[in-house]
Coordinates of C-alpha atoms and ligand atoms in Angstrom, one line a residue:
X27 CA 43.9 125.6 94.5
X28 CA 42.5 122.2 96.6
X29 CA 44.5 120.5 93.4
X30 CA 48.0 122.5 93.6
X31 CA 47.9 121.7 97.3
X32 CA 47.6 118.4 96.7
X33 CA 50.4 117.9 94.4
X34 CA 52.4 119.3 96.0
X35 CA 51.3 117.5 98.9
X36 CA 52.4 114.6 96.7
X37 CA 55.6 115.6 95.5
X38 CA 57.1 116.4 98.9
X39 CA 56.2 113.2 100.2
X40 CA 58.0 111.8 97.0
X41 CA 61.1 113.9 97.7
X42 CA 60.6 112.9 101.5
X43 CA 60.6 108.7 101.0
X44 CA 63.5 109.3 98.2
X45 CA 65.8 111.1 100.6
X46 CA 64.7 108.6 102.7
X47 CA 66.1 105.6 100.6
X48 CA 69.2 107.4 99.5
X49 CA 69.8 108.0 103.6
X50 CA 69.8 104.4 103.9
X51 CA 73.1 102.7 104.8
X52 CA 74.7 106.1 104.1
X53 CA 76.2 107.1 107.4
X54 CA 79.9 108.5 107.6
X55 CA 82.1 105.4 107.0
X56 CA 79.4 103.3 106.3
X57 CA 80.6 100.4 103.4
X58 CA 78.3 100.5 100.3
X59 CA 78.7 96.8 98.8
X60 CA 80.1 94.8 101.9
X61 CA 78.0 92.9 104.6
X62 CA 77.9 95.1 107.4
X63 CA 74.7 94.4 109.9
X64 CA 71.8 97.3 109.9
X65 CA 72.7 98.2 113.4
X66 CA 75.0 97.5 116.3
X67 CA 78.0 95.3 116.7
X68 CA 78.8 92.1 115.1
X69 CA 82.1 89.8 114.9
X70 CA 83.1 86.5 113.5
X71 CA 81.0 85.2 110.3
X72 CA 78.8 82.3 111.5
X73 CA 76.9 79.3 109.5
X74 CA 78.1 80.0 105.5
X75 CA 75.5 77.5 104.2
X76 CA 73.9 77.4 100.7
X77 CA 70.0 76.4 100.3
X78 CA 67.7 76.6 97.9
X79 CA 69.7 79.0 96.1
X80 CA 70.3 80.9 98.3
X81 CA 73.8 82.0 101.1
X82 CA 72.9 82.1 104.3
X83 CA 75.4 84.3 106.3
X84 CA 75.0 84.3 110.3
X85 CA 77.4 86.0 112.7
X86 CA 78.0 87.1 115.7
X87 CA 75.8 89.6 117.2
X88 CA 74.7 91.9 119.9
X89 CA 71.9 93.7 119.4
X90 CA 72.0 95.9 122.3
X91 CA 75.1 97.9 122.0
X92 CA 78.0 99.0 119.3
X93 CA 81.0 96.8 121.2
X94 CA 81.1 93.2 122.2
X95 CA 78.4 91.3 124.4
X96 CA 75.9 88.8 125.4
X97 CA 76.7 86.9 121.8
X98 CA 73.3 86.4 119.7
X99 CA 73.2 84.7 116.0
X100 CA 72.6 87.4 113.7
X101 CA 70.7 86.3 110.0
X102 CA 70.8 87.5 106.6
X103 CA 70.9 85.7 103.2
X104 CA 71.9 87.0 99.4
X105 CA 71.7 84.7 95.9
X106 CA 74.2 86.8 94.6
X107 CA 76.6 86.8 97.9
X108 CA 76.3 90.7 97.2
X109 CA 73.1 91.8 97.7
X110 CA 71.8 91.2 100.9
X111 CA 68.5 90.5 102.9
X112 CA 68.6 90.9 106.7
X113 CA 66.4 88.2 108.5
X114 CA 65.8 88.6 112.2
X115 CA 68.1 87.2 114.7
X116 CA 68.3 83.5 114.3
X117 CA 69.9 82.5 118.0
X118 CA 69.5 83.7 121.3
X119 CA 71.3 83.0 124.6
X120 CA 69.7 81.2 127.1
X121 CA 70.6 79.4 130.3
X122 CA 73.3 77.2 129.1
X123 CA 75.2 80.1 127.7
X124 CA 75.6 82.7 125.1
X125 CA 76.1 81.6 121.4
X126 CA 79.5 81.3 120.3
X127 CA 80.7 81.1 116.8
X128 CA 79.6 78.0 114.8
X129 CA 78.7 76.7 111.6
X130 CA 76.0 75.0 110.1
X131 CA 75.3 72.0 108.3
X132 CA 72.4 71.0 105.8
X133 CA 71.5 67.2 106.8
X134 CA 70.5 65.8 103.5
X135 CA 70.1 62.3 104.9
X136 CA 68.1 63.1 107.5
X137 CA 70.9 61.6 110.0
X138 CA 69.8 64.0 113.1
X139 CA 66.1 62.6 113.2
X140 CA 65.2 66.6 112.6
X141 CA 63.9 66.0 109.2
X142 CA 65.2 65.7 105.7
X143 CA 67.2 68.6 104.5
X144 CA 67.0 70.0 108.1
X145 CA 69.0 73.4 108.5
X146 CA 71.2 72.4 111.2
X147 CA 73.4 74.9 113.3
X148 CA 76.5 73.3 115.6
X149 CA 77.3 76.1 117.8
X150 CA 79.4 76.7 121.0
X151 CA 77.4 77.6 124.2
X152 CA 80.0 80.0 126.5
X153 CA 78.7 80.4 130.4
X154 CA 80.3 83.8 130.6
X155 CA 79.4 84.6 134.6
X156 CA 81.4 81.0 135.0
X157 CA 84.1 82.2 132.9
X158 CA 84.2 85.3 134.4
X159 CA 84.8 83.7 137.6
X160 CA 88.0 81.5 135.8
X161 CA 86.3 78.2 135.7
X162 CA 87.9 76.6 132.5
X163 CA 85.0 74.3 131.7
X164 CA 82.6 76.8 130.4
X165 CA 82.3 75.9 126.6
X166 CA 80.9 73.4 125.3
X167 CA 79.0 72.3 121.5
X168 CA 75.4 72.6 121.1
X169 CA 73.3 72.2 117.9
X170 CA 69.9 73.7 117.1
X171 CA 67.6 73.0 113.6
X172 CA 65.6 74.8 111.3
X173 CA 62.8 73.9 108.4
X174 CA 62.2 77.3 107.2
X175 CA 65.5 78.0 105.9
X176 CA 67.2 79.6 108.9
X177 CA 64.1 82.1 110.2
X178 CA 63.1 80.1 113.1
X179 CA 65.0 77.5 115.0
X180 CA 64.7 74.7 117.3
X181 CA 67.3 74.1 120.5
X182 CA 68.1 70.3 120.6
X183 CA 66.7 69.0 124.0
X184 CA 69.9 67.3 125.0
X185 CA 72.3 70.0 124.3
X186 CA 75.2 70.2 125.3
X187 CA 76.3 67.5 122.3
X188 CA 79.9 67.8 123.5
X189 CA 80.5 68.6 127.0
X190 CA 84.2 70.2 127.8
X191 CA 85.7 69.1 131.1
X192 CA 89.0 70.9 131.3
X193 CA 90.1 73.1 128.3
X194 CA 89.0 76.8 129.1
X195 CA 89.3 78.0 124.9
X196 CA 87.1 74.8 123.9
X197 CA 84.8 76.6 120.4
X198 CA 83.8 77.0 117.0
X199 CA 82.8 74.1 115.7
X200 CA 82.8 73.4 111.9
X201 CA 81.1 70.3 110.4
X202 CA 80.9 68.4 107.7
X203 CA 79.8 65.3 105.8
X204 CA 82.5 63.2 105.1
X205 CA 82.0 60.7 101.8
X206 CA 85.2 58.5 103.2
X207 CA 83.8 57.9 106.2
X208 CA 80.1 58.3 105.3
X209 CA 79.5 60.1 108.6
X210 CA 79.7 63.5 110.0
X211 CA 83.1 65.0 110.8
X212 CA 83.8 68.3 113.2
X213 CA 87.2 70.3 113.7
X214 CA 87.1 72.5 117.2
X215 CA 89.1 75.1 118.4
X216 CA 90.7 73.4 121.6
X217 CA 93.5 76.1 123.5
X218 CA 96.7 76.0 121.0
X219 CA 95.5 72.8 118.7
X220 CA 92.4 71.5 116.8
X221 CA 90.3 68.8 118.0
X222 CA 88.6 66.3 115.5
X223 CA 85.5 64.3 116.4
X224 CA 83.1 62.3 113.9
X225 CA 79.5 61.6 114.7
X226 CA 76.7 59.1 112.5
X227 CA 74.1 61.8 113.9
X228 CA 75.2 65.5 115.0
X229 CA 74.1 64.4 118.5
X230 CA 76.8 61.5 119.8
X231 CA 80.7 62.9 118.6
X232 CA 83.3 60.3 119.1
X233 CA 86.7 62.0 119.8
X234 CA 89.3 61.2 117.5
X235 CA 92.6 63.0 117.4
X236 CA 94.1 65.9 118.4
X237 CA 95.9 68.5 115.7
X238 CA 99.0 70.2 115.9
X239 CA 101.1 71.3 113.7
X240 CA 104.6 69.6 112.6
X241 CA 107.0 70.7 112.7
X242 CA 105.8 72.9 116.2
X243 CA 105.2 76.7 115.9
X244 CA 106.1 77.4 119.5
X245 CA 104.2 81.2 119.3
X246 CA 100.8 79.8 118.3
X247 CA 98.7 82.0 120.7
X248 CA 94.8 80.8 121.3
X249 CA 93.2 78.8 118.1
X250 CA 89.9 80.7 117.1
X251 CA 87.4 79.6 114.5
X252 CA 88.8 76.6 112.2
X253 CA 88.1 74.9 108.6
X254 CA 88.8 72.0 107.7
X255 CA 88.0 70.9 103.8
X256 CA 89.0 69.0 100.7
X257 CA 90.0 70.3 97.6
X258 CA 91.1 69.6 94.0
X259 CA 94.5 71.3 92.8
X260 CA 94.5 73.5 89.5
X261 CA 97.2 72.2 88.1
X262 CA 97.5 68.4 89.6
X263 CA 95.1 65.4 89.3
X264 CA 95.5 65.5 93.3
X265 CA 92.8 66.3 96.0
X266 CA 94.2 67.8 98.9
X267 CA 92.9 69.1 102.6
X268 CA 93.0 72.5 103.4
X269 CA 92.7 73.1 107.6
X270 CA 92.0 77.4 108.2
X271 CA 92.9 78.1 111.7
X272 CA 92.4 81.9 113.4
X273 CA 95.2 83.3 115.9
X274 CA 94.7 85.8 118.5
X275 CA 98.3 86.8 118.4
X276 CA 101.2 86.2 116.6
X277 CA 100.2 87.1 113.6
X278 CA 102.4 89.2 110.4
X279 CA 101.0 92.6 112.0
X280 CA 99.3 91.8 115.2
X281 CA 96.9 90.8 116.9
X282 CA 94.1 88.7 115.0
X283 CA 94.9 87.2 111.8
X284 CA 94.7 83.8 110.0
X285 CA 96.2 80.9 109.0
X286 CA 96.2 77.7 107.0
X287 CA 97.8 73.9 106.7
X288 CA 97.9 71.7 103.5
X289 CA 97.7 68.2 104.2
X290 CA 95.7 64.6 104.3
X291 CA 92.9 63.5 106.3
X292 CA 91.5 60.1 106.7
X293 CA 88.4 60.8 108.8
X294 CA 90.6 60.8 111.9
X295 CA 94.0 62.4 111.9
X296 CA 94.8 65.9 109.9
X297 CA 98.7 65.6 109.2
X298 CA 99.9 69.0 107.6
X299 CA 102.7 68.2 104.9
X300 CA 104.0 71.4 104.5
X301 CA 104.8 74.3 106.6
X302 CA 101.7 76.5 107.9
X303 CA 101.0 80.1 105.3
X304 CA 99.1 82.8 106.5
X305 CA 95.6 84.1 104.1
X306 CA 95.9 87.5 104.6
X307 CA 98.9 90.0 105.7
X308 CA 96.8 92.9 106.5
X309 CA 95.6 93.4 109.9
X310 CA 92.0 93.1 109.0
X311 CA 90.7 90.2 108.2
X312 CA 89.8 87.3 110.8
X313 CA 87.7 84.2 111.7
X314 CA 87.0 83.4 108.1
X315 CA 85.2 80.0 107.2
X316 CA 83.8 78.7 104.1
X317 CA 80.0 78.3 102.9
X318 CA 78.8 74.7 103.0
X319 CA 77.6 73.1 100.1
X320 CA 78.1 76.0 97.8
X321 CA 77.5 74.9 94.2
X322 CA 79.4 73.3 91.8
X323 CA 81.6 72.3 95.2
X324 CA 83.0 75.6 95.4
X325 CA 85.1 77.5 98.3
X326 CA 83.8 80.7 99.0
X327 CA 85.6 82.2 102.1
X328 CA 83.7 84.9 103.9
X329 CA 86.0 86.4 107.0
X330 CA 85.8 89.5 109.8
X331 CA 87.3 92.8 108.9
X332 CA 88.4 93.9 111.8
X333 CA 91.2 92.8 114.5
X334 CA 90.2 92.3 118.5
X335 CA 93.6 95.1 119.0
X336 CA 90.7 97.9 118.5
X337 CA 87.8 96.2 117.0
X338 CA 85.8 97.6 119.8
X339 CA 86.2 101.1 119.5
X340 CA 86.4 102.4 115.9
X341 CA 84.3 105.5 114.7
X342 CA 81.2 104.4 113.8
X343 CA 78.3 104.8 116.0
X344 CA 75.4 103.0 114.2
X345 CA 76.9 99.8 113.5
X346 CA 80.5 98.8 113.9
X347 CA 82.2 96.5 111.4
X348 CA 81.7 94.6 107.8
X349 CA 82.5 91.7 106.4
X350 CA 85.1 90.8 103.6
X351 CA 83.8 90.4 100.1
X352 CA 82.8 86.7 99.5
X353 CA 86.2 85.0 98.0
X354 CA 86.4 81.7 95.7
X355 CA 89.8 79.6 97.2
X356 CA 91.3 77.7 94.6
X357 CA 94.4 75.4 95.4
X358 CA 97.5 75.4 93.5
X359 CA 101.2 74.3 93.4
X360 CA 104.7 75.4 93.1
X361 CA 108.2 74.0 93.4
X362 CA 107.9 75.4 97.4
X363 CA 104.4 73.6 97.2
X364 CA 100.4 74.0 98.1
X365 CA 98.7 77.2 98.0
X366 CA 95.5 79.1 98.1
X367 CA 94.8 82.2 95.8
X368 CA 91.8 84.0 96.6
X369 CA 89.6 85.4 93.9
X370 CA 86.4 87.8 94.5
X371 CA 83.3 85.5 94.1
X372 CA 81.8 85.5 90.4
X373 CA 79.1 88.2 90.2
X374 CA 81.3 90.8 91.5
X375 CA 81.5 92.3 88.4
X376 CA 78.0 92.9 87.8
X377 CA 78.3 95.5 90.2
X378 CA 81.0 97.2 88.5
X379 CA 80.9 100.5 86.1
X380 CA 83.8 101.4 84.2
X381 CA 85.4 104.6 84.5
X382 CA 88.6 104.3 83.4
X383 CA 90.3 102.4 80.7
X384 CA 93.6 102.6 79.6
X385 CA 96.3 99.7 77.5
X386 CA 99.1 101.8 79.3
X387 CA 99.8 104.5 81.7
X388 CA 103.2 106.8 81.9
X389 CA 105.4 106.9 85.3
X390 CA 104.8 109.2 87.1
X391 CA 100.8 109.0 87.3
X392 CA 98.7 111.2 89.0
X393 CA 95.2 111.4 88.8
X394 CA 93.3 113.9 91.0
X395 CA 89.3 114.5 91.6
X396 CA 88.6 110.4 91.0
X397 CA 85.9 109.1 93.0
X398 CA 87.9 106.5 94.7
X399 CA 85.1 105.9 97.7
X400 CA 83.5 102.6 95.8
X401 CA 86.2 101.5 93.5
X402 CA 88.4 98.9 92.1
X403 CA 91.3 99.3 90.7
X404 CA 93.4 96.9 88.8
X405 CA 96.6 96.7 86.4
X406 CA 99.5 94.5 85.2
X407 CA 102.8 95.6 86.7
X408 CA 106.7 95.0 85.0
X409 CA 109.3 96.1 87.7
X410 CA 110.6 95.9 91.2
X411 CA 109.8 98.6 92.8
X412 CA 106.5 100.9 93.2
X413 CA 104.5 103.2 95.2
X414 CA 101.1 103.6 95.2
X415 CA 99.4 106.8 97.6
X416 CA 95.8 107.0 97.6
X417 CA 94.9 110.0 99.1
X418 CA 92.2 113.3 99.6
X419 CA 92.2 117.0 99.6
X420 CA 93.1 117.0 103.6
X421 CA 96.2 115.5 103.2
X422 CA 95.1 111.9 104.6
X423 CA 96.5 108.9 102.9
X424 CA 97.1 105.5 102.3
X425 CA 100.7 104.6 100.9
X426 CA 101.8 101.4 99.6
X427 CA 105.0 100.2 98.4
X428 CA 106.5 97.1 96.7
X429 CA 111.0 97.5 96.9
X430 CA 112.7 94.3 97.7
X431 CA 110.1 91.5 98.0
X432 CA 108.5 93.2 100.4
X433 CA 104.8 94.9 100.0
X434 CA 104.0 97.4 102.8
X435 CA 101.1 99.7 103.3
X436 CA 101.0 102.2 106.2
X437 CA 97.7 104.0 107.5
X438 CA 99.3 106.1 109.6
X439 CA 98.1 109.2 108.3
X440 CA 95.0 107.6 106.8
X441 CA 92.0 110.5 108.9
X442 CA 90.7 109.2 112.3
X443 CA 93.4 106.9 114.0
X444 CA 93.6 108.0 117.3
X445 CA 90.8 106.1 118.7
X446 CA 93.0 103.0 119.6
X447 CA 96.9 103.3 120.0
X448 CA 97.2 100.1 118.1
X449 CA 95.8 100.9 115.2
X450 CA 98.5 102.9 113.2
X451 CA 101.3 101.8 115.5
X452 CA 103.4 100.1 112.4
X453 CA 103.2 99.7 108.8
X454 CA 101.8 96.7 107.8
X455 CA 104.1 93.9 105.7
X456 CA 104.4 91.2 103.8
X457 CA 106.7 89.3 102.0
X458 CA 106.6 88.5 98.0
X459 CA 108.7 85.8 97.3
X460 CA 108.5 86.4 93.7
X461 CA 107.6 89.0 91.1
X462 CA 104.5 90.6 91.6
X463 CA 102.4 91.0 88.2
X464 CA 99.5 92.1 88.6
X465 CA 97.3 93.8 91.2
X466 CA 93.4 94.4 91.8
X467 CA 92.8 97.0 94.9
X468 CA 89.1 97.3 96.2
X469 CA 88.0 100.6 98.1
X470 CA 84.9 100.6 100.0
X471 CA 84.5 104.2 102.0
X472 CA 86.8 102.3 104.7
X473 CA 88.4 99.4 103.3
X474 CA 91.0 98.0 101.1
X475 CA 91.0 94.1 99.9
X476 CA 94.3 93.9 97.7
X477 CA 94.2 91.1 95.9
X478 CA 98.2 90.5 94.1
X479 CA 99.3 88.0 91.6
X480 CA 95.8 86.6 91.1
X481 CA 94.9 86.2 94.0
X482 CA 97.8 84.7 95.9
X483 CA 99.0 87.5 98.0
X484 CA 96.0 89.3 100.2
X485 CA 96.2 92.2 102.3
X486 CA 92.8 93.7 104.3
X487 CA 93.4 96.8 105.6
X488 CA 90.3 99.4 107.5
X489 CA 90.8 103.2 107.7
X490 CA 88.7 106.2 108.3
X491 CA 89.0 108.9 106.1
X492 CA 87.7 112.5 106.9
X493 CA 86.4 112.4 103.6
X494 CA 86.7 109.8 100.1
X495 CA 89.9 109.4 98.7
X496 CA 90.1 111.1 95.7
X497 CA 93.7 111.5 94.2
X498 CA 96.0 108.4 93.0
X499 CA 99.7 108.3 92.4
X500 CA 101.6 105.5 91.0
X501 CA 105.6 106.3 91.0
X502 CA 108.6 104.1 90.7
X503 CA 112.1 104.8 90.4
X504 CA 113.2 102.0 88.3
X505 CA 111.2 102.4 84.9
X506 CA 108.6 99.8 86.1
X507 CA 105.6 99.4 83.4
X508 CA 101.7 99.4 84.1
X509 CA 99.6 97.9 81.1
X510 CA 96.0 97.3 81.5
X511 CA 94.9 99.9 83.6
X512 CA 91.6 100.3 84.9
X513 CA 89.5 102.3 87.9
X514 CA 86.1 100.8 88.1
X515 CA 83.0 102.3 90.1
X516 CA 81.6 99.8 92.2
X517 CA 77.6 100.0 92.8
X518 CA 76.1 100.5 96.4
X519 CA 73.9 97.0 97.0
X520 CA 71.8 98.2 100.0
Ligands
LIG604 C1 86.7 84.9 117.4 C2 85.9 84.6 118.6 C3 85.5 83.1 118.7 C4 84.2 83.2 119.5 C5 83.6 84.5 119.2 C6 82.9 85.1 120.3 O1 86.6 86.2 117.0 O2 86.6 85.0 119.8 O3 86.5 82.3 119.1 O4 83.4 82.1 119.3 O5 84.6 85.3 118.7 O6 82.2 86.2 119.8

């Protein structure tokens, strides 16, 4: 009897801890394979830096509430850039401000005096009761180190490193070692244009040059968050530099979005030799930077998904907000000129389980009962014109459609929407200057990368379904052809 009691004892403590696990990262809305932090509200990704094999991904954070405030350094790190490990917070705010967005830097030649192969963070400290008051010199650069790979850190004594004295949007610094000049290089967010500086140390910045773009863009808004990077181009024996600047308004479809400039640097002056191109044409996808020192020199481009029109109040209640999935940038030419293309880091799929397979698939498709909550979906395309509705059994959808260059995607009808009156105010746009071949669509409970042409056409989109998404229909109306269809199962990684 004692025995039976026991076991059974046993088993419903089993059951108990399983339900337990499975209830983990499981709330309504909650995304299954994207960084989103275990609780409360975070913004802009902070610090991409690769050590010891492993990412480190900090970002903005407030630990005390589920919108914007007092901003912290939040910590977690991955080896995969999928699967990730939450560390406890890495910055707090103290007397000379809160901590703005940053990046940080791994000082392999020990420049900073902080030791060799120091972790170090450049940072932006923002004196909000003085900004709340409308002084404009309230932000200024500040840089902190670590030895234990990013789980404790150290305030330099003689922060600030760069004081401001008159610009009131004066943040988010991003560093790097540049070979050409052998010294340290940062680009800074400076009102509507980039600030460069260069520095033998991380502690004493020498100004340099100011950036904006030619020709002008006179509706430029407030720069947020900038990049600034070399790269090789796929099909050129040519390196060229790639400057990633964030808008606040302005954008394709409103509010936040981003931007980038191909051109030369010598250590000094960025000059931009073609016109500016935006990343991303959805509404959701901001303050992106890349990791530093990733291996094998690669891009990997982590951004926001979420826009500042309503970032604040969507329906979540534990935590509010994820990150994109990780994306390689490669750089590439045509007869207009430079370009990005944006592919999903390598690794993504491991996480993948195939569920549908097919060479072909006849016009009109409709599939129904599909698990479309953690999917990918991705196919060739021959035609003009198409539209794609995702949708679920209380008539809440997501339609797309590609007719005369232009790819459009409207949310309108897509479950909970009236919690800001911005977000399903238009359908979003963009424009597709040439045929579109192929495309790769990734669902995640309450988000949609879409990824066409390889990669060179990008569209983020966030939603919030009353329940999954479950039935797909691909029409067109002018005999367009899908080859290489396939609906993948992606796996939850928390
Ligand atoms: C961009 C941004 C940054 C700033 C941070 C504050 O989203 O406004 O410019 O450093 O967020 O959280």
């Amino acid at each position: 009897m004692r025995f039976i009691t026991l076991l059974l004892l046993f088993l419903s403590l089993q059951s108990f801890s399983q339900s337990n696990s499975n209830d983990y990262y499981n709330e309504t809305h909650r995304p299954q394979f994207h960084f989103t932090p275990e609780s409360k509200w975070m913004n802009d990704p902070n610090g991409l830096v690769y050590y010891k094999g492993k990412y480190h991904l900090f970002y903005q954070y407030y630990p005390k509430d589920i919108v914007w405030g007092p901003m912290h350094w939040g910590h977690a790190s991955s080896t995969d850039l999928f699967h990730w490990e939450h560390h406890p917070i890495a910055l707090y705010p103290d007397k000379l401000g809160n901590i703005f967005s940053g990046c940080a830097v791994i000082d392999k030649k020990n420049t900073a005096g902080f030791g060799k192969d120091a972790m170090i963070a450049i940072f932006t400290y923002h004196n909000d009761d003085l900004w709340k008051k409308g002084y404009r010199n309230t932000e200024s650069q500040a840089i902190a180190y670590s030895l234990d790979e990013g789980l404790t850190w150290t305030k330099y004594s003689g922060n600030p490193v760069i004081k401001n004295s008159s610009e009131r949007d004066f943040r988010d610094p991003n560093v790097f070692w540049n070979d050409e000049i052998n010294a340290w290089n940062m680009v800074l967010a400076s009102g509507d244009r980039v600030k460069i500086f260069a520095s033998d140390n991380l502690k004493d910045w020498k100004y340099k040059s100011d950036f904006k773009p030619n020709p002008d863009i006179s509706k430029i808004g407030t720069w947020e968050c900038v990049d600034l990077f070399k790269m090789n181009v796929k099909t050129e024996n040519k390196e060229k530099w790639v400057m990633i600047v964030n808008h606040d308004k302005y954008t394709p479809n409103g509010g936040s979005g981003t931007r980038y400039f191909i051109g030369d640097f010598d250590g000094e002056v960025f000059t931009n030799t073609q016109s500016s191109k935006w990343l991303d044409y959805g509404t959701d996808f901001y303050a992106g930077i890349t990791f530093y020192n990733a291996p094998e020199n690669k891009r990997i481009l982590i951004s926001w998904m979420s826009n500042w029109l309503y970032a604040q109040k969507t329906p979540t209640k534990v935590w509010r907000s994820a990150m994109t999935l990780p994306r390689e940038l490669e750089l590439d030419k045509n007869d207009e000129g430079y370009f990005l293309i944006q592919k999903l880091a390598q690794g993504f799929d491991k996480i993948l389980d195939t569920k549908i397979s097919k060479s072909k698939i006849k016009l009109p498709y409709s599939a129904k009962k599909l698990n479309l909550s953690q999917a990918e979906i991705s196919f060739n395309f021959e035609g003009k014109q198409m539209s794609l509705v995702f949708s679920n059994n209380k008539n809440e959808s997501i339609k797309m459609n590609l007719k005369n260059g232009v790819f459009s995607l409207d949310r309108s009808q897509s479950g909970i929407t009236n919690f800001s009156d911005k977000f399903a105010e238009s359908t979003q746009t963009m424009l597709v200057d040439e045929k579109i071949t192929d495309f790769q669509i990734i669902l995640d409970r309450a988000s949609m990368e879409i990824l066409l042409n390889n990669g060179k056409y990008s569209m983020t989109t966030i939603f919030f379904p009353n329940e999954p998404f479950s039935n797909l229909k691909i029409e067109s109306n002018e005999n367009a052809k899908i080859t290489n269809f396939k609906i993948n199962n992606v796996q939850k990684t928390w």
